[in-house]
CSV table of C-alpha atoms in Angstrom, one decimal:
chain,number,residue,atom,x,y,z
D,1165,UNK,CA,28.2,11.2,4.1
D,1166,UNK,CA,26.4,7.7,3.6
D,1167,UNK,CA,28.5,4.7,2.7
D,1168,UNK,CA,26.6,2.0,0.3
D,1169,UNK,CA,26.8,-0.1,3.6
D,1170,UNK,CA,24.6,2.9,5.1
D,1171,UNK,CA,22.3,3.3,2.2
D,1172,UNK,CA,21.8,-0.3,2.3
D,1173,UNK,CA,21.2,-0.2,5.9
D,1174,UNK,CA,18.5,2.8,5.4
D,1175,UNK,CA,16.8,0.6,2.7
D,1176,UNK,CA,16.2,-2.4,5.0
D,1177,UNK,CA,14.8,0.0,7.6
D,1178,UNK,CA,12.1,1.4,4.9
D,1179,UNK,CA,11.6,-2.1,3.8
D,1180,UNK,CA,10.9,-3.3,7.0
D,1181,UNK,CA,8.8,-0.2,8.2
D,1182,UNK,CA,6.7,-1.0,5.0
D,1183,UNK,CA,6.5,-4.7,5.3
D,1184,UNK,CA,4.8,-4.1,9.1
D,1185,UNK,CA,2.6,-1.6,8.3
D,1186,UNK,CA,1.3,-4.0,6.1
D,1187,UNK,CA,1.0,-6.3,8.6
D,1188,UNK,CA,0.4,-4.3,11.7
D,1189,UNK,CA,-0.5,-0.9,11.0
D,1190,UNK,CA,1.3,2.2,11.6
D,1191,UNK,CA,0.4,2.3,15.4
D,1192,UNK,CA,1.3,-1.1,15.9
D,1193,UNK,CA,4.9,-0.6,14.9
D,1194,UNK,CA,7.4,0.3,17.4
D,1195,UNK,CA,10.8,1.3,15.9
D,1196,UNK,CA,12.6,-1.4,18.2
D,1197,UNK,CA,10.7,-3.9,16.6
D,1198,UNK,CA,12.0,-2.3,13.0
D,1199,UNK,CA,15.3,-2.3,13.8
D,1200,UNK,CA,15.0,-6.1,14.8
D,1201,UNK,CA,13.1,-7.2,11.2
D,1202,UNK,CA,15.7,-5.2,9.6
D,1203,UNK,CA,18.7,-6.9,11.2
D,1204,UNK,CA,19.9,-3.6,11.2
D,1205,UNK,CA,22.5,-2.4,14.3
D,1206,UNK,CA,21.6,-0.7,17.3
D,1207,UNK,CA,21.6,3.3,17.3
D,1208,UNK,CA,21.6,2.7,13.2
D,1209,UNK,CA,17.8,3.7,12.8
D,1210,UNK,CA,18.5,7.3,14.3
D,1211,UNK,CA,21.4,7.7,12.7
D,1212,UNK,CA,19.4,7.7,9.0
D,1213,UNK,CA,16.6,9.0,10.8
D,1214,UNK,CA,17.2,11.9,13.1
D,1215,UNK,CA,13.6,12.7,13.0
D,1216,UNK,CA,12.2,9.4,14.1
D,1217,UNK,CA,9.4,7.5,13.1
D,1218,UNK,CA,7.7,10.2,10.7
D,1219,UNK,CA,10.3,10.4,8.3
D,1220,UNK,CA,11.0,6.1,8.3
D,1221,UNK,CA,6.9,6.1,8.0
D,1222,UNK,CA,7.1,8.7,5.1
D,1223,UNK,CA,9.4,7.0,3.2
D,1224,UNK,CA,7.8,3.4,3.6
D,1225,UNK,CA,4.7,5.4,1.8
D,1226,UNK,CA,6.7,6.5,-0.8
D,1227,UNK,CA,8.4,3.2,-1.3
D,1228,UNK,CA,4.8,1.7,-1.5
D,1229,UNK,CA,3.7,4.2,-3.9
D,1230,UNK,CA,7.1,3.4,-6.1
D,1231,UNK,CA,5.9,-0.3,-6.2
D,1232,UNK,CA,2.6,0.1,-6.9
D,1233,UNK,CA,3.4,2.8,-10.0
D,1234,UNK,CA,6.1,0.4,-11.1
D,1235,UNK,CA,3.0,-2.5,-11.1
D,1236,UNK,CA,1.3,0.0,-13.2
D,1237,UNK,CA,3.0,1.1,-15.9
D,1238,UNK,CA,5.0,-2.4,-16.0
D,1239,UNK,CA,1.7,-4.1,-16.9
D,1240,UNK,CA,0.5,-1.1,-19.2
D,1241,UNK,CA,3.7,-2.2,-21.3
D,1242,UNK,CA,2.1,-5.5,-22.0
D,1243,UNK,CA,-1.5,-5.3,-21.7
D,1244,UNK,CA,-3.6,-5.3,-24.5
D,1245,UNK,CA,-5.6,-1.9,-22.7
D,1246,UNK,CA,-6.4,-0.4,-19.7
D,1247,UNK,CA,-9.0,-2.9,-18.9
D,1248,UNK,CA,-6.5,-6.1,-19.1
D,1249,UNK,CA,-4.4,-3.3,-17.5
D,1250,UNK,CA,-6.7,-3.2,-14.2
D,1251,UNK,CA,-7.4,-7.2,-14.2
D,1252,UNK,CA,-3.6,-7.8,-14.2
D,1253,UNK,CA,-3.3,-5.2,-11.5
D,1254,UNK,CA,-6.2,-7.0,-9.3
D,1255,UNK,CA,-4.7,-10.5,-9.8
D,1256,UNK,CA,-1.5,-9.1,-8.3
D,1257,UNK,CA,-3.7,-7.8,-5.2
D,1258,UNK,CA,-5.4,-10.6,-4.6
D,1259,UNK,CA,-2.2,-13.0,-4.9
D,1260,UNK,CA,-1.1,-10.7,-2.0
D,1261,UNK,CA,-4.3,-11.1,0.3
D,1262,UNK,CA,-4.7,-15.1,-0.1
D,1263,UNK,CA,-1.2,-15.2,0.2
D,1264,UNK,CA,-0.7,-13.7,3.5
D,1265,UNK,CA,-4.1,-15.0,4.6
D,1266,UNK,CA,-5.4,-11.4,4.3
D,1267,UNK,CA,-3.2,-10.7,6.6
D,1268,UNK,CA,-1.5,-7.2,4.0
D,1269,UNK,CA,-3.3,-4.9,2.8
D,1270,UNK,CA,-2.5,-1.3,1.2
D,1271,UNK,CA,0.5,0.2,3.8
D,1272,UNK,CA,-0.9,3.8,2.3
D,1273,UNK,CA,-4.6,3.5,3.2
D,1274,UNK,CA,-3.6,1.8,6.5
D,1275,UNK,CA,-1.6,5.3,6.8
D,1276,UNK,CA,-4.3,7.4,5.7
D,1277,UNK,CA,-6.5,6.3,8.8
D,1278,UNK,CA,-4.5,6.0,11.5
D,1279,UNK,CA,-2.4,8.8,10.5
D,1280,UNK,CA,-3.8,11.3,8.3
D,1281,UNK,CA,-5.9,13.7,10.4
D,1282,UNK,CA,-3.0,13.9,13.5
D,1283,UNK,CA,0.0,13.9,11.1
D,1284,UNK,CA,0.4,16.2,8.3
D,1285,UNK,CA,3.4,15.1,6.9
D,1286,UNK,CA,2.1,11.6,6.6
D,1287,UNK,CA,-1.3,12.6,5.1
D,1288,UNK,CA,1.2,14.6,2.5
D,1289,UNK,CA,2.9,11.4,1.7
D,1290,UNK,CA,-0.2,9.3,1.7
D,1291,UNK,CA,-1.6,12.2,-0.9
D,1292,UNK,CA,0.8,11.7,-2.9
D,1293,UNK,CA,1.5,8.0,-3.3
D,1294,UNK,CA,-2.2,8.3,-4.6
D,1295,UNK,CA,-1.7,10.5,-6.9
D,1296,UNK,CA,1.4,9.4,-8.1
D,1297,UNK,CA,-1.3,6.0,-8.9
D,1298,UNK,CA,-4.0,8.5,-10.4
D,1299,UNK,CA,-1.5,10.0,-12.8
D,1300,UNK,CA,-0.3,6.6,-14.6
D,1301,UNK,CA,-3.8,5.6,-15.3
D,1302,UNK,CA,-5.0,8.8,-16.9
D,1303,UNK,CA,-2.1,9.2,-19.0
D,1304,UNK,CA,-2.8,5.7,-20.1
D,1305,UNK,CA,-6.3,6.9,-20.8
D,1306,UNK,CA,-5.5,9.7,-22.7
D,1307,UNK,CA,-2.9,7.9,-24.6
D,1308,UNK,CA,-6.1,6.3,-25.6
D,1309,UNK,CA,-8.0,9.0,-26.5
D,1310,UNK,CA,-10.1,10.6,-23.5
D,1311,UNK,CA,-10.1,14.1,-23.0
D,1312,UNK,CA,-7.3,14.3,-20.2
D,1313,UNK,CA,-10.6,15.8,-17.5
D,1314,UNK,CA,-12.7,12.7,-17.9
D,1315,UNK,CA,-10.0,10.5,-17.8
D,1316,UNK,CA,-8.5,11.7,-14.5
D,1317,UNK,CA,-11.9,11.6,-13.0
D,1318,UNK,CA,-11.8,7.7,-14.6
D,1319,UNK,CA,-8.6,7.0,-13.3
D,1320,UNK,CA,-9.5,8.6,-9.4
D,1321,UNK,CA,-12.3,6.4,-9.2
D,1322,UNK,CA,-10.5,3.4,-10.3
D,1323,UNK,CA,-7.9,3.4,-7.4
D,1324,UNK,CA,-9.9,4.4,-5.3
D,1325,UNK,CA,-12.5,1.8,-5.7
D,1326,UNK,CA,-9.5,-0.9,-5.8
D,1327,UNK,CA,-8.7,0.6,-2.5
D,1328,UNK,CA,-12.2,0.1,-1.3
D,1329,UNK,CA,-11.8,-3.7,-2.3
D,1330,UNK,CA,-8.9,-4.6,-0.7
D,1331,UNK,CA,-10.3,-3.2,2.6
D,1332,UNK,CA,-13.8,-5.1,1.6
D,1333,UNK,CA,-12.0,-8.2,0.8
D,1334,UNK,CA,-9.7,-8.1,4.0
D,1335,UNK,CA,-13.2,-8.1,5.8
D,1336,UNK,CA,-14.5,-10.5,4.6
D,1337,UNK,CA,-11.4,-12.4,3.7
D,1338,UNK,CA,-12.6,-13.1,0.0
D,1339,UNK,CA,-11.7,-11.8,-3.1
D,1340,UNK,CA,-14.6,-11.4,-4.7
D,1341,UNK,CA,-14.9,-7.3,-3.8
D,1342,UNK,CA,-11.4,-6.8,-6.1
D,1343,UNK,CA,-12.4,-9.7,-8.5
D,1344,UNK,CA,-16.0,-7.7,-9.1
D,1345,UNK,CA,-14.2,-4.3,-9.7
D,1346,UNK,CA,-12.4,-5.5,-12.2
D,1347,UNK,CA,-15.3,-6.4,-13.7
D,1348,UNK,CA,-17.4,-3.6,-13.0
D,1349,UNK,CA,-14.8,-1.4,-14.4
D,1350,UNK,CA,-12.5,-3.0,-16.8
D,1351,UNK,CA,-15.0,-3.0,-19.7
D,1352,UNK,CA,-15.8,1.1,-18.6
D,1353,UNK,CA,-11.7,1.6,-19.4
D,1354,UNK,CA,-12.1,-0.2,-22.6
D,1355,UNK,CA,-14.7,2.1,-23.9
D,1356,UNK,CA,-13.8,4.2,-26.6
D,1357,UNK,CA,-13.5,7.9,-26.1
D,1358,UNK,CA,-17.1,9.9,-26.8
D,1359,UNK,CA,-16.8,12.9,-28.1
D,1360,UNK,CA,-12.4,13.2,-28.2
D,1361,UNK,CA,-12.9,16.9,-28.8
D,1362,UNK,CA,-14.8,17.9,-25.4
D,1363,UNK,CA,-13.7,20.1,-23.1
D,1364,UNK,CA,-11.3,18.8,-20.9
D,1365,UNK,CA,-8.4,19.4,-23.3
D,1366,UNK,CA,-5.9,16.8,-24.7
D,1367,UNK,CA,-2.8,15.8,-23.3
């Protein structure tokens, strides 16, 4: 049975698997090195985590994934559409690169290289922190109108092209990659629907 004390314990450890992925990638983080940035006690990270570093790494994906989605449909509450949607969404992402000296990117992409073709239970994870992106944005998009087809296919190549940029602007430690997608693609959101009644199907 775990005690709040253990559950807060187990969050600190996810937290900090998360925060140095970010900052180190999944390779570069040894579980010692977790336990310390969590403060957490000796012996505890087993404990939570009988099956080692896979299952802390999965759930640090689906942590990041939880944020991200939360970002998301947060923002969708308040925007005035998807494309002020998607340039709220980029000023949060580059607040984080110039903030940490693009030192943090996206923990799930990190992931999805150095993980995904040797680990399937990462790869899994990393699949569906994406799609658990992808689905907010179409449903946005249909809410708006599109045939729910096109507007999956919309919302794909929106997150992934913001995950393009962040790696591109990492790089080249400058914005202008995320600040240009917004661009590129928040007046494409905006569109109106052509042709509601194609095939595709509704909601």
């Amino acid at each position: 049975m775990v005690t709040d004390k253990g559950a807060r314990t187990s969050a600190r450890l996810v937290t900090s698997m998360l925060e140095l992925i970010q900052a180190r990638g999944y390779s570069g983080t040894g579980l010692t090195t977790v336990v310390e940035h969590a403060g957490a006690p000796k012996g505890s990270l087993y404990f939570h985590f009988p099956e080692g570093k896979e299952a802390l790494g999965e759930q640090a994906v689906e942590l990041a994934a939880e944020q991200f989605r939360t970002l998301v449909t947060g923002t969708a509450a308040e925007a005035a559409g998807p494309g002020d949607v998607l340039r709220r969404v980029v000023d949060v992402l580059t607040g984080l690169l110039t903030g940490s000296d693009y030192r943090l990117g996206c923990p799930v992409s990190v992931v999805t290289l150095e993980m995904g073709a040797d680990s399937e239970r990462l790869r899994a994870a990393c699949a569906a922190a994406f799609e658990s992106w992808i689905g907010p944005v179409t449903d946005l998009l249909v809410g708006r109108g599109h045939p729910r087809t096109a507007a999956r296919a919309l919302a794909t190549t929106v997150v992934s092209s913001l995950e393009g940029a962040v790696i591109v602007s990492r790089a080249r430690r400058d914005v202008a990659p995320l600040r240009d997608a917004a661009q590129v693609l928040g007046p494409l959101l905006d569109q109106p629907p052509s042709g509601a009644g194609a095939s595709g199907g509704a909601a």
